Short mmCIF file of C-alpha atoms in Angstrom, two decimals:
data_model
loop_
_atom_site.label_atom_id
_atom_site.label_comp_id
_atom_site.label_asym_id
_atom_site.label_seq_id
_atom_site.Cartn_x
_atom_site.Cartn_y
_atom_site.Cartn_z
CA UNK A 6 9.19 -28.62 9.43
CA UNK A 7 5.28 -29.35 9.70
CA UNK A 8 3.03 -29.24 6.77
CA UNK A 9 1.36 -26.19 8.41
CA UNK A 10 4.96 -24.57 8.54
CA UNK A 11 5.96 -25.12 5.46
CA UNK A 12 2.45 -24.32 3.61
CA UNK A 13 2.90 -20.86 5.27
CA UNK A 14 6.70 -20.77 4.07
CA UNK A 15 5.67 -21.18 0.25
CA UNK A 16 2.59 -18.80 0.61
CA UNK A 17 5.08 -16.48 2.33
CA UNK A 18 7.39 -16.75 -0.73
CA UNK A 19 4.49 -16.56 -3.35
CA UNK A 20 3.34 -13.13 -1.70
CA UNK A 21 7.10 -12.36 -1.80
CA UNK A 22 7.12 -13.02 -5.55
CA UNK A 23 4.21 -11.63 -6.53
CA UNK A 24 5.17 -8.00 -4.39
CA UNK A 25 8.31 -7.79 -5.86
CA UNK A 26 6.36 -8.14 -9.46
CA UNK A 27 3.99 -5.75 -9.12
CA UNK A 28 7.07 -3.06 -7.91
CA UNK A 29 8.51 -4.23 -11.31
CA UNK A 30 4.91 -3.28 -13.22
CA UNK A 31 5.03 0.31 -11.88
CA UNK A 32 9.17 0.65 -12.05
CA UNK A 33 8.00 -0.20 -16.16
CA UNK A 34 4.94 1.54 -16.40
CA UNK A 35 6.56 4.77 -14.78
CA UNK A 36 10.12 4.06 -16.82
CA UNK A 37 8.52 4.18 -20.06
CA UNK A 38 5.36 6.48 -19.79
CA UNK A 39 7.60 9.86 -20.95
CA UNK A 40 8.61 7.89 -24.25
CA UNK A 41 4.78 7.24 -24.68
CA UNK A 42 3.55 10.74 -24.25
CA UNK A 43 6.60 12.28 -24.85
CA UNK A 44 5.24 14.41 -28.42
CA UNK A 45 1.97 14.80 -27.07
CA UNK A 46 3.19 16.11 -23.16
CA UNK A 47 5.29 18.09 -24.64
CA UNK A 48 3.36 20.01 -27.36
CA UNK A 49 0.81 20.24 -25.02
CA UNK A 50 3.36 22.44 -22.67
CA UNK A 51 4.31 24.67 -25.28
CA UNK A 52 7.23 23.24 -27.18
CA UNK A 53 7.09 23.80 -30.35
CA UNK A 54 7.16 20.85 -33.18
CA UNK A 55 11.11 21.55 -33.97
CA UNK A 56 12.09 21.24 -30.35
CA UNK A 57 9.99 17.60 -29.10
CA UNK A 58 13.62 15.84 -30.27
CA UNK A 59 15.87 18.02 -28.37
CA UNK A 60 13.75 18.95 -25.39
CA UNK A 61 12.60 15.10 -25.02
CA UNK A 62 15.94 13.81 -24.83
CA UNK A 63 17.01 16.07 -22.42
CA UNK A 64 14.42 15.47 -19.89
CA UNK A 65 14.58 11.74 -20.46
CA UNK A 66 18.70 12.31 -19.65
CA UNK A 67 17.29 13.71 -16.67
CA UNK A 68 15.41 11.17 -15.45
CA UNK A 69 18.26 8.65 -16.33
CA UNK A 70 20.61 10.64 -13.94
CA UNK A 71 18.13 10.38 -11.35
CA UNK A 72 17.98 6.84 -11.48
CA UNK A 73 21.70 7.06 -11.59
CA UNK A 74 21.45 8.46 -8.00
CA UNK A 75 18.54 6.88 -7.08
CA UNK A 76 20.70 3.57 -7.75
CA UNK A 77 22.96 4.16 -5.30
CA UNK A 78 21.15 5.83 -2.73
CA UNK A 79 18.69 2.86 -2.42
CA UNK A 80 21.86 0.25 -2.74
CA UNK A 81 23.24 1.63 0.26
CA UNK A 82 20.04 1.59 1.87
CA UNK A 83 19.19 -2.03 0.92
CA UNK A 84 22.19 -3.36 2.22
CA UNK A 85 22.74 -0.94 5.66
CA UNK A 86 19.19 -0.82 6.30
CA UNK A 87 17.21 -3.65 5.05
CA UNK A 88 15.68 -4.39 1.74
CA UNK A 89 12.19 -4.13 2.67
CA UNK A 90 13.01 -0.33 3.76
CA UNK A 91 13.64 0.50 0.15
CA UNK A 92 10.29 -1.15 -1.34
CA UNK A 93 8.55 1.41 0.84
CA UNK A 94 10.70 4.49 0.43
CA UNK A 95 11.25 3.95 -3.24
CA UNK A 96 7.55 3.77 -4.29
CA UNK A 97 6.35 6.66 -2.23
CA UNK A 98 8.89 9.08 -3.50
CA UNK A 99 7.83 7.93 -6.41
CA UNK A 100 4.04 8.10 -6.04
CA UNK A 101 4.34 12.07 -4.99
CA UNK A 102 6.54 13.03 -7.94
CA UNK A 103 4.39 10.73 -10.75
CA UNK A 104 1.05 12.91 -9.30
CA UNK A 105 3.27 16.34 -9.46
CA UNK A 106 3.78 15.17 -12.99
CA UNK A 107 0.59 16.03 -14.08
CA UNK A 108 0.75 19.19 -13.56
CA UNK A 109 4.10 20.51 -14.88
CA UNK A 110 3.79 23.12 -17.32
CA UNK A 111 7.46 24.35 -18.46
CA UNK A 112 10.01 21.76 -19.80
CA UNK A 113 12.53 22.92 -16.51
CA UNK A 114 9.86 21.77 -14.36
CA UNK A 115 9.26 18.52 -16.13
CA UNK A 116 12.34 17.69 -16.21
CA UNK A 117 13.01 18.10 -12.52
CA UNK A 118 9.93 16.06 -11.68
CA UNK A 119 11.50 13.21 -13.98
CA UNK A 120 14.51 13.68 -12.51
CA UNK A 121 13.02 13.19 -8.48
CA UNK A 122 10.63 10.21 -10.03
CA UNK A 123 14.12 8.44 -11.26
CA UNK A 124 15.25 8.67 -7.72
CA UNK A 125 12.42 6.71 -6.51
CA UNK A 126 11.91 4.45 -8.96
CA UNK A 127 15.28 3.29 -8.62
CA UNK A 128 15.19 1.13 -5.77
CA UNK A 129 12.07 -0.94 -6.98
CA UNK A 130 13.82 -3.57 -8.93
CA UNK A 131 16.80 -4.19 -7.09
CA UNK A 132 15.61 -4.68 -4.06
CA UNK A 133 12.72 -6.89 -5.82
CA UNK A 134 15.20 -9.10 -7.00
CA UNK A 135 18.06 -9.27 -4.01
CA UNK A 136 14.95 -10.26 -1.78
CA UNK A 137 13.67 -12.46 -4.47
CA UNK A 138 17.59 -13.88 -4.62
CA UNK A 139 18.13 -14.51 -1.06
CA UNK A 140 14.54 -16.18 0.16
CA UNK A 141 14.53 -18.84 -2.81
CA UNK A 142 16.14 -22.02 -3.14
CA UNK A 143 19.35 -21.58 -5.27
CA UNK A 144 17.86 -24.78 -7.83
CA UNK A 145 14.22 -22.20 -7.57
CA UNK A 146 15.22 -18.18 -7.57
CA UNK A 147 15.70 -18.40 -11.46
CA UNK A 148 12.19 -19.03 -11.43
CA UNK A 149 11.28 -16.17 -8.90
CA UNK A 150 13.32 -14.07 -10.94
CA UNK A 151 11.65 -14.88 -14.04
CA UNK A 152 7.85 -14.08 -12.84
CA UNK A 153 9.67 -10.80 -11.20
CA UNK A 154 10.19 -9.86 -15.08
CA UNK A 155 7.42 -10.88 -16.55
CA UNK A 156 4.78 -9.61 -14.56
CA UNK A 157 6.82 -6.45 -14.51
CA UNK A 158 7.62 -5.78 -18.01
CA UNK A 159 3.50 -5.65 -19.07
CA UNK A 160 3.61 -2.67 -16.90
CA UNK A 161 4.83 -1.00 -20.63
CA UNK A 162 0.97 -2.47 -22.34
CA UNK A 163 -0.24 -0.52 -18.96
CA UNK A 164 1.12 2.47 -20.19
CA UNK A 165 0.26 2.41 -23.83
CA UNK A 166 -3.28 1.60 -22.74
CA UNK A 167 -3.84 4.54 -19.69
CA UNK A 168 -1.99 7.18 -22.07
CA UNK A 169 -4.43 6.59 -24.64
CA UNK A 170 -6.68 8.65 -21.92
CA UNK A 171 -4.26 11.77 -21.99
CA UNK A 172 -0.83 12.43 -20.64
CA UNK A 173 -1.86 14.12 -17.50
CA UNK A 174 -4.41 11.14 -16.54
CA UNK A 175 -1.46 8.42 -17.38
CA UNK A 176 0.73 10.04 -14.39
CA UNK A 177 -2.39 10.14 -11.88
CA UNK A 178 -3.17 6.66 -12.72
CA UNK A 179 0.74 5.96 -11.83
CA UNK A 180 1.07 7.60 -8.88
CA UNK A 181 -2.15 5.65 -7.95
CA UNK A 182 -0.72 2.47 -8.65
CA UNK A 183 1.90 3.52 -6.15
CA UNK A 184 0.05 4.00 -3.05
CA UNK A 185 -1.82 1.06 -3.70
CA UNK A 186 1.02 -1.07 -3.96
CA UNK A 187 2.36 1.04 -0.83
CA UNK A 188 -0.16 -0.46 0.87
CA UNK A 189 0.01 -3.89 -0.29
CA UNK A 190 3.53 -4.00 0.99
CA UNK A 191 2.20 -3.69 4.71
CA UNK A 192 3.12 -7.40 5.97
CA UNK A 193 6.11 -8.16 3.18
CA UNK A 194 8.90 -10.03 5.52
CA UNK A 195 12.98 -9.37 5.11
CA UNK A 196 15.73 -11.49 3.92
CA UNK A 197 16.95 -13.98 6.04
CA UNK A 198 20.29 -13.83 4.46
CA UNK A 199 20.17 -9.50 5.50
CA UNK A 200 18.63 -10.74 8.98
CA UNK A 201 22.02 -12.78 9.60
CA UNK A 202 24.18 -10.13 8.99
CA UNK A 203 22.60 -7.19 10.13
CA UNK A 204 23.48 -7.13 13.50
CA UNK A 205 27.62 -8.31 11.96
CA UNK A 206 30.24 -5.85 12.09
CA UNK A 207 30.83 -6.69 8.69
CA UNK A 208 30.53 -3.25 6.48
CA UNK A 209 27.44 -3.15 4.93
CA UNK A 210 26.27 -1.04 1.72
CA UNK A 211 29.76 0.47 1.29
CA UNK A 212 29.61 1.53 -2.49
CA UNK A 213 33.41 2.07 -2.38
CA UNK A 214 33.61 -1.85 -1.32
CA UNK A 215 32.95 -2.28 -5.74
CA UNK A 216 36.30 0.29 -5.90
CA UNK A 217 38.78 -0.72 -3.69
CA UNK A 218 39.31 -4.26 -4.99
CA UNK A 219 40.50 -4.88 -9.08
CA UNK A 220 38.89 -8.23 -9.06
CA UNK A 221 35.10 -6.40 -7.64
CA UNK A 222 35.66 -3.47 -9.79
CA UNK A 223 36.26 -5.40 -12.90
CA UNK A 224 32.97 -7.54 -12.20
CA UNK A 225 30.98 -4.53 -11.32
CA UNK A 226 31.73 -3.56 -14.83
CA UNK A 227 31.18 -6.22 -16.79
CA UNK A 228 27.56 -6.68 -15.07
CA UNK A 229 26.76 -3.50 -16.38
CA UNK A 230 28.21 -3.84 -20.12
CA UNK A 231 26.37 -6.93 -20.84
CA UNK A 232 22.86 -5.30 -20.34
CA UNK A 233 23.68 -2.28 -22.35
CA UNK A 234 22.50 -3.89 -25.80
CA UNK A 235 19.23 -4.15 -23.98
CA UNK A 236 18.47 -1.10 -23.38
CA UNK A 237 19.95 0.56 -26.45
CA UNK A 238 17.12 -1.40 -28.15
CA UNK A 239 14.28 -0.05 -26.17
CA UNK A 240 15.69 3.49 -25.78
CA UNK A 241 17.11 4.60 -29.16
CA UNK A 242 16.25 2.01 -31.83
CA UNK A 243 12.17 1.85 -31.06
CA UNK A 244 11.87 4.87 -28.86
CA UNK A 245 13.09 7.37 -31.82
CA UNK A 246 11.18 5.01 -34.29
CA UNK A 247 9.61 8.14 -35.64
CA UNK A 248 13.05 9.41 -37.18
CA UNK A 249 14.12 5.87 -38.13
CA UNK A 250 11.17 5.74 -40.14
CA UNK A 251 12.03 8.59 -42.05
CA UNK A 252 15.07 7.27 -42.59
CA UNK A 253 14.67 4.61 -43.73
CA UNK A 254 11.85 5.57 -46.09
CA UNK A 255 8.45 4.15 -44.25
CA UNK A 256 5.32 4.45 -45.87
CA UNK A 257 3.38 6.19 -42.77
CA UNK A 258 5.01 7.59 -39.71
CA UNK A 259 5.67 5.16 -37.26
CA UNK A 260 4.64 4.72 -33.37
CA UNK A 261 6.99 4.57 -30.75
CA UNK A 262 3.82 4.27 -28.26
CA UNK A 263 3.29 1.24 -30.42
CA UNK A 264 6.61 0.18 -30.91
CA UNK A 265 7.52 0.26 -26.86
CA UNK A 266 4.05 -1.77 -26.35
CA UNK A 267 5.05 -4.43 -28.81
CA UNK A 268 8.60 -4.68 -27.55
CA UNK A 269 7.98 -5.24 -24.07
CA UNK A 270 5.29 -7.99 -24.67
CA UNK A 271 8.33 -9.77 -26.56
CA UNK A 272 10.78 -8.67 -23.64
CA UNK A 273 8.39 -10.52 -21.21
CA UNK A 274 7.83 -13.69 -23.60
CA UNK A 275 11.59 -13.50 -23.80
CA UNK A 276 12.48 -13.58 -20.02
CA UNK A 277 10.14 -16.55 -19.83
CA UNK A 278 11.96 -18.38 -22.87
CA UNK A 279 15.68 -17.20 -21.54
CA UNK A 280 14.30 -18.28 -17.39
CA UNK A 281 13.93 -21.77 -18.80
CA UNK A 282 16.67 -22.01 -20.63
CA UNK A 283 19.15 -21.14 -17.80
CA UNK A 284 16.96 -23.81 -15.88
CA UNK A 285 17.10 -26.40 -18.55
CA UNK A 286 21.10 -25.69 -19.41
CA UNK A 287 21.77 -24.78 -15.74
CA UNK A 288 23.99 -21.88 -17.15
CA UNK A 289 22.33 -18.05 -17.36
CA UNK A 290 26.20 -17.03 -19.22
CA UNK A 291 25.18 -19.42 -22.50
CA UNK A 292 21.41 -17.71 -22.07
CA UNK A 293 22.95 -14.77 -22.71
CA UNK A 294 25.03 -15.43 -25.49
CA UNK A 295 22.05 -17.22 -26.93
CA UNK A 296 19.85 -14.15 -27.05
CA UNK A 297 22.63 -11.46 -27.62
CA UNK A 298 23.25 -12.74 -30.61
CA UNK A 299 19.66 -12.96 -31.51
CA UNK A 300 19.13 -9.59 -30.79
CA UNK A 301 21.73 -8.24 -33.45
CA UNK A 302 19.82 -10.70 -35.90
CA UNK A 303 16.82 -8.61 -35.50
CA UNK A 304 18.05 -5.03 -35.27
CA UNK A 305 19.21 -6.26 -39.06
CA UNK A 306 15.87 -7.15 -39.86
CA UNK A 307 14.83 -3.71 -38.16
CA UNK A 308 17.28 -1.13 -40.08
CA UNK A 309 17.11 -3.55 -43.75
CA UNK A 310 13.58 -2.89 -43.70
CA UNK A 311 12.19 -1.08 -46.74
CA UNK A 312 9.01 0.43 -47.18
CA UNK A 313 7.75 -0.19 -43.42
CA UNK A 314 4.27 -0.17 -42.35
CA UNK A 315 3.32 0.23 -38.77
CA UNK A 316 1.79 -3.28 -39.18
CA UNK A 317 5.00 -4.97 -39.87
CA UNK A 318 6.77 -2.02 -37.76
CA UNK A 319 5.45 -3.64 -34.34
CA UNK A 320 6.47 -7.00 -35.22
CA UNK A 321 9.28 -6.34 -36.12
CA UNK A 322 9.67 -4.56 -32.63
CA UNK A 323 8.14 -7.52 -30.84
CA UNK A 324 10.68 -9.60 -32.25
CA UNK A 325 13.51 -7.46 -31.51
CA UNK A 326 11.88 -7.69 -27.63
CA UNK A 327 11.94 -11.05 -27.64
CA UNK A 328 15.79 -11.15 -28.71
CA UNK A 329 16.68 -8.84 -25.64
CA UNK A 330 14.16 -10.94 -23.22
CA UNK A 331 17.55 -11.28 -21.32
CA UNK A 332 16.66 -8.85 -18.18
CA UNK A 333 15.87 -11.08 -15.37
CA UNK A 334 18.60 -13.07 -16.57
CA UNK A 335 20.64 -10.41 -16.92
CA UNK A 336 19.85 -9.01 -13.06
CA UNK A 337 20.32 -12.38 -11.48
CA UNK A 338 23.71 -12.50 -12.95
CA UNK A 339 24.34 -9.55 -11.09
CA UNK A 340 22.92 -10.84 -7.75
CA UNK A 341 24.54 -13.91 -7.82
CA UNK A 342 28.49 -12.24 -8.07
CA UNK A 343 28.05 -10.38 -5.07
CA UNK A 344 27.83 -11.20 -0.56
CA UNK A 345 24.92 -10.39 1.08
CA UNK A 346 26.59 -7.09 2.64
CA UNK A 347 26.88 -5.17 -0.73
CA UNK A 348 24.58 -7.44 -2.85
CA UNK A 349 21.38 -4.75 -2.98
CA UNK A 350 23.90 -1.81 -3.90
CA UNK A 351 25.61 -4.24 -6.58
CA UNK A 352 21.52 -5.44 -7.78
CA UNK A 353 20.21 -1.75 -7.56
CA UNK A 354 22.72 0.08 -9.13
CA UNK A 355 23.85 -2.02 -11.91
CA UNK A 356 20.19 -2.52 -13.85
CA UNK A 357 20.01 1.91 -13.39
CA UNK A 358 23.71 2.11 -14.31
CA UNK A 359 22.52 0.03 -17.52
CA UNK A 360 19.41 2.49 -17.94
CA UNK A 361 21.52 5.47 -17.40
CA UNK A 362 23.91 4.24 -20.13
CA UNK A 363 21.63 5.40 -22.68
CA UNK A 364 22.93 9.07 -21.87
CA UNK A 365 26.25 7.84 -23.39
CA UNK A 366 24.55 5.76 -26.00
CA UNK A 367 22.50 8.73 -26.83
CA UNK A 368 25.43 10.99 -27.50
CA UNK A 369 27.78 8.33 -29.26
CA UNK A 370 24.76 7.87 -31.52
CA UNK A 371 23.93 11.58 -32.00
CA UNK A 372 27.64 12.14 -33.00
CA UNK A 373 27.63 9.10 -35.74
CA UNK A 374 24.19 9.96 -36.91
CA UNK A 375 25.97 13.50 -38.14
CA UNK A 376 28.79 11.56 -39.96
CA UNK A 377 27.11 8.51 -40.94
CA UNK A 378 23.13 8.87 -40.71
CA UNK A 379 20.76 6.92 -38.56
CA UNK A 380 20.40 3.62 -40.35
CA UNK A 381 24.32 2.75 -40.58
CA UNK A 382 24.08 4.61 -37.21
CA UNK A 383 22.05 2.55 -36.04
CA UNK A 384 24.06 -0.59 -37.00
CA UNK A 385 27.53 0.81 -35.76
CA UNK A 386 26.28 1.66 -31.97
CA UNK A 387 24.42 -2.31 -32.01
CA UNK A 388 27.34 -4.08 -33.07
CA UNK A 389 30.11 -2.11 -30.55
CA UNK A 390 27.91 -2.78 -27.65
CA UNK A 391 27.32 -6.54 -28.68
CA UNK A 392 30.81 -6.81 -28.93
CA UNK A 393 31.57 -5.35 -25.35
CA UNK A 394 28.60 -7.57 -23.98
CA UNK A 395 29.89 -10.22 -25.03
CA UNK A 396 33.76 -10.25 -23.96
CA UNK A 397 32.00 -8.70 -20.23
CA UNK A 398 30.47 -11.94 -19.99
CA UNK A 399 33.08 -14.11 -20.95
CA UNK A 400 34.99 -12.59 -17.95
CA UNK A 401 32.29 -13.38 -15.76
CA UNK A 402 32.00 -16.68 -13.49
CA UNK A 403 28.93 -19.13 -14.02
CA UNK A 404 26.35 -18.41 -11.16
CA UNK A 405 23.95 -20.94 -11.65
CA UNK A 406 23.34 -22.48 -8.44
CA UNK A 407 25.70 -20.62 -6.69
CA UNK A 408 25.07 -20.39 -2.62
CA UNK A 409 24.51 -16.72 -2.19
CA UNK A 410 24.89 -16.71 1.86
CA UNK A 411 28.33 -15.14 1.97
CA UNK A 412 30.02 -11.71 2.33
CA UNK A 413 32.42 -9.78 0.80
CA UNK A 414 35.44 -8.63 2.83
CA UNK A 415 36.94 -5.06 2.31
#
C-alpha cells in the first residue's frame, strides 16, 4: 500500500468515525428530548398537572415500542441490504416525524409521532457501530467505538440547551439536525466485511437465525441483560427525579432536564474511562464488571441522600453517569458475538431491546413503588438488574480482539 493509499484509507476511516458520531448525537438528542420537555409539552397540550406522570409515561412506552420495531426492521435491513442503507433511511424517517412533532396538539397524536420517530431512530446506532466494527483494526475499533459514544452522548447537553428555547423549537432544531446530517452522509463507503458476503448465499438478516440455535439465543439474551442497569439509571432513577425528590424529602424540586444533562456528560466521560480500560486490560467483560458495580455504589449515594439540593442533585447524577459510562462498551460486546450476516440485526436490536426494557422496568417499579415506596423501590429494581447483568456476562465469551470476518450458519 502507498503512502497516498493509505493516507486516504485513514481519512476514509476518520470520516467513517466521525459520521457514525454525529448519527449517535441526534439518536441522543432525539432519545432524550421528550424527558426534557416532557411537563412543559405536555401542559402546554392540555394535560392537566395530575395527568403529566401517567400521560408521559405512556407516550415515552410508545416511543420505546417503536424503537422496539424500529430495531428489527433496520437489523434486517443492515444485514440484507447494506449498512449504509440504514444511516440514510433511519435519519430521514426520523427527520419528518421530529418536524411533525412540533405540531402535535392531543396526547394520541404525540404519542404516535414518538412512536414513528422510535422507528427511525432505531437504526442510527447500530449500524454506526457494526460499520464502525467491521472497517477498524480489531487492536483499533475499541477506539472507534469509544469516539462513536462520546461524541454521541453530548447530543443530551444539545437538548437541555435548544429546549431551553421552547418545546416546539427543540423538535425543529432536531429534525434539522437530521437533514443536515442526511446530507453529510452523501459519500460514506460500506463495510468491506458486508461487501464480501453480499453477493454469498449465506442467509443474511434472518432475525429467526438468534431463535433457532440455544447457544445464539442464550447470547442474544445475555447482550441485552447486561445493559439494562444502564438504562434503568437514565430512564427511571433521574428521569422521574421530580418524584424521587419528594420522596426522599429534597429541599426544592428537582430537574430532570438537569439531571439527564449532568448524567450524560458523566456517561460520555465514562465511555472514555471504560474505552481505555478495555484497551489497557484487553478485556471489555472485566470493564464491565468494573463499572457495574460502580454504578450500584452511586444509586446508594443517590436514594441515601437527605435534604437534596439541585446543586448536589446534578452531581450526584453526573456521578451516577459516569458509573454506567459502559455503552460503547456495552454495544461492542454485542458486535463482537455475532458473523457478519446477522451482526447489524444482533448490534441494532439489542441497544433498542435494552431501551425498550424500560417498559418492563417501568411497570416492575410502578408495582413495588405501591408496596414498598420509591426510595426502597428504587433500591430493589437496581440491585435485581445488577444481579442479572452480572451472571449475563459471566456467560458471555471475551471479545477483545476477536476477528469479526466470519458468519453464522443456520
Amino acid at each position: 500500500m502507498t503512502d497516498a493509499t493509505a493516507a486516504k484509507a485513514t481519512r476514509n476511516m476518520i470520516f467513517l468515525v466521525l459520521v457514525a458520531s454525529l448519527g449517535y448525537f441526534v439518536d441522543i438528542y432525539d432519545l432524550l428530548v421528550f424527558s426534557i420537555v416532557r411537563k412543559a409539552s405536555l401542559l402546554d397540550i392540555g394535560v392537566s398537572a395530575a395527568d403529566v406522570l401517567p400521560k408521559g409515561i405512556f407516550i415515552i412506552n410508545v416511543q420505546m415500542f417503536g424503537l422496539l420495531l424500529g430495531g428489527i426492521l433496520w437489523g434486517v435491513i443492515g444485514d440484507k441490504l447494506g449498512r449504509i442503507k440504514v444511516l440514510f433511511g433511519s435519519i430521514l424517517l426520523y427527520s419528518v416525524a421530529n418536524f411533525a412533532n412540533a405540531y402535535v396538539h392531543d396526547v394520541n397524536t404525540y404519542a404516535l409521532v414518538r412512536f414513528i420517530a422510535g422507528i427511525g431512530l432505531a437504526g442510527e446506532l447500530g449500524a454506526g457501530i457494526t460499520l464502525v466494527s467491521e472497517t477498524l483494526s480489531k487492536e483499533k475499533r475499541g477506539y472507534g467505538t469509544m469516539i462513536v459514544a462520546v461524541i454521541g452522548l453530548f447530543g443530551a447537553a444539545a437538548a437541555v440547551m435548544v429546549a431551553k428555547h421552547g418545546w416546539q423549537n427543540a423538535y425543529k432544531v432536531g429534525a434539522g439536525l437530521g437533514l443536515l446530517l442526511l446530507l453529510l452522509r452523501i459519500g460514506t463507503f460500506e463495510s468491506g466485511m458486508f461487501k464480501n458476503i453480499e453477493q454469498s448465499k449465506v442467509s443474511k438478516g434472518n432475525f429467526f437465525m438468534l431463535f433457532t440455535s440455544w447457544d445464539r439465543f442464550k447470547k442474544y439474551i445475555y447482550c441485552i441483560l447486561i445493559g439494562a442497569p444502564l438504562w434503568y439509571v437514565v430512564g427511571v432513577l433521574v428521569t422521574l427525579s421530580p418524584e424521587f425528590g419528594k420522596a426522599m424529602g429534597a429541599k426544592e424540586t428537582l430537574s430532570a432536564a438537569d439531571g439527564i444533562l449532568y448524567s450524560y456528560i458523566g456517561i460520555a466521560i465514562g465511555d472514555i474511562f471504560a474505552g481505555l480500560l478495555a484497551q489497557i486490560t484487553k478485556s471489555r467483560k472485566l470493564t464491565m464488571v468494573v463499572f457495574l458495580l460502580l454504578s450500584v455504589v452511586s444509586v446508594i449515594f443517590y436514594l441515601s441522600s437527605k435534604d437534596l439540593t439541585n446543586a448536589r442533585f446534578v452531581w450526584l447524577c453526573f456521578f451516577m453517569g459516569c458509573s454506567v459510562g459502559y455503552w460503547a462498551t456495552f454495544v461492542t460486546i454485542a458486535a463482537e458475538q455475532f458473523g457478519t450476516n446477522i451482526r447489524s440485526t444482533v448490534t441494532t436490536t439489542v441497544p433498542n431491546f435494552v431501551r425498550g426494557s424500560l417498559i418492563p422496568i417501568n411497570m416492575a417499579f410502578a408495582a413495588f413503588a405501591k408496596s414498598y415506596g420509591m426510595v426502597t423501590s428504587g433500591y430493589i429494581m437496581m440491585v435485581i438488574l445488577t444481579l442479572i447483568a452480572l451472571f449475563s456476562l459471566s456467560q458471555l465469551k471475551e471479545t477483545f480482539g476477536k476477528d469479526l470476518d466470519y458468519v453464522e450458519i443456520s
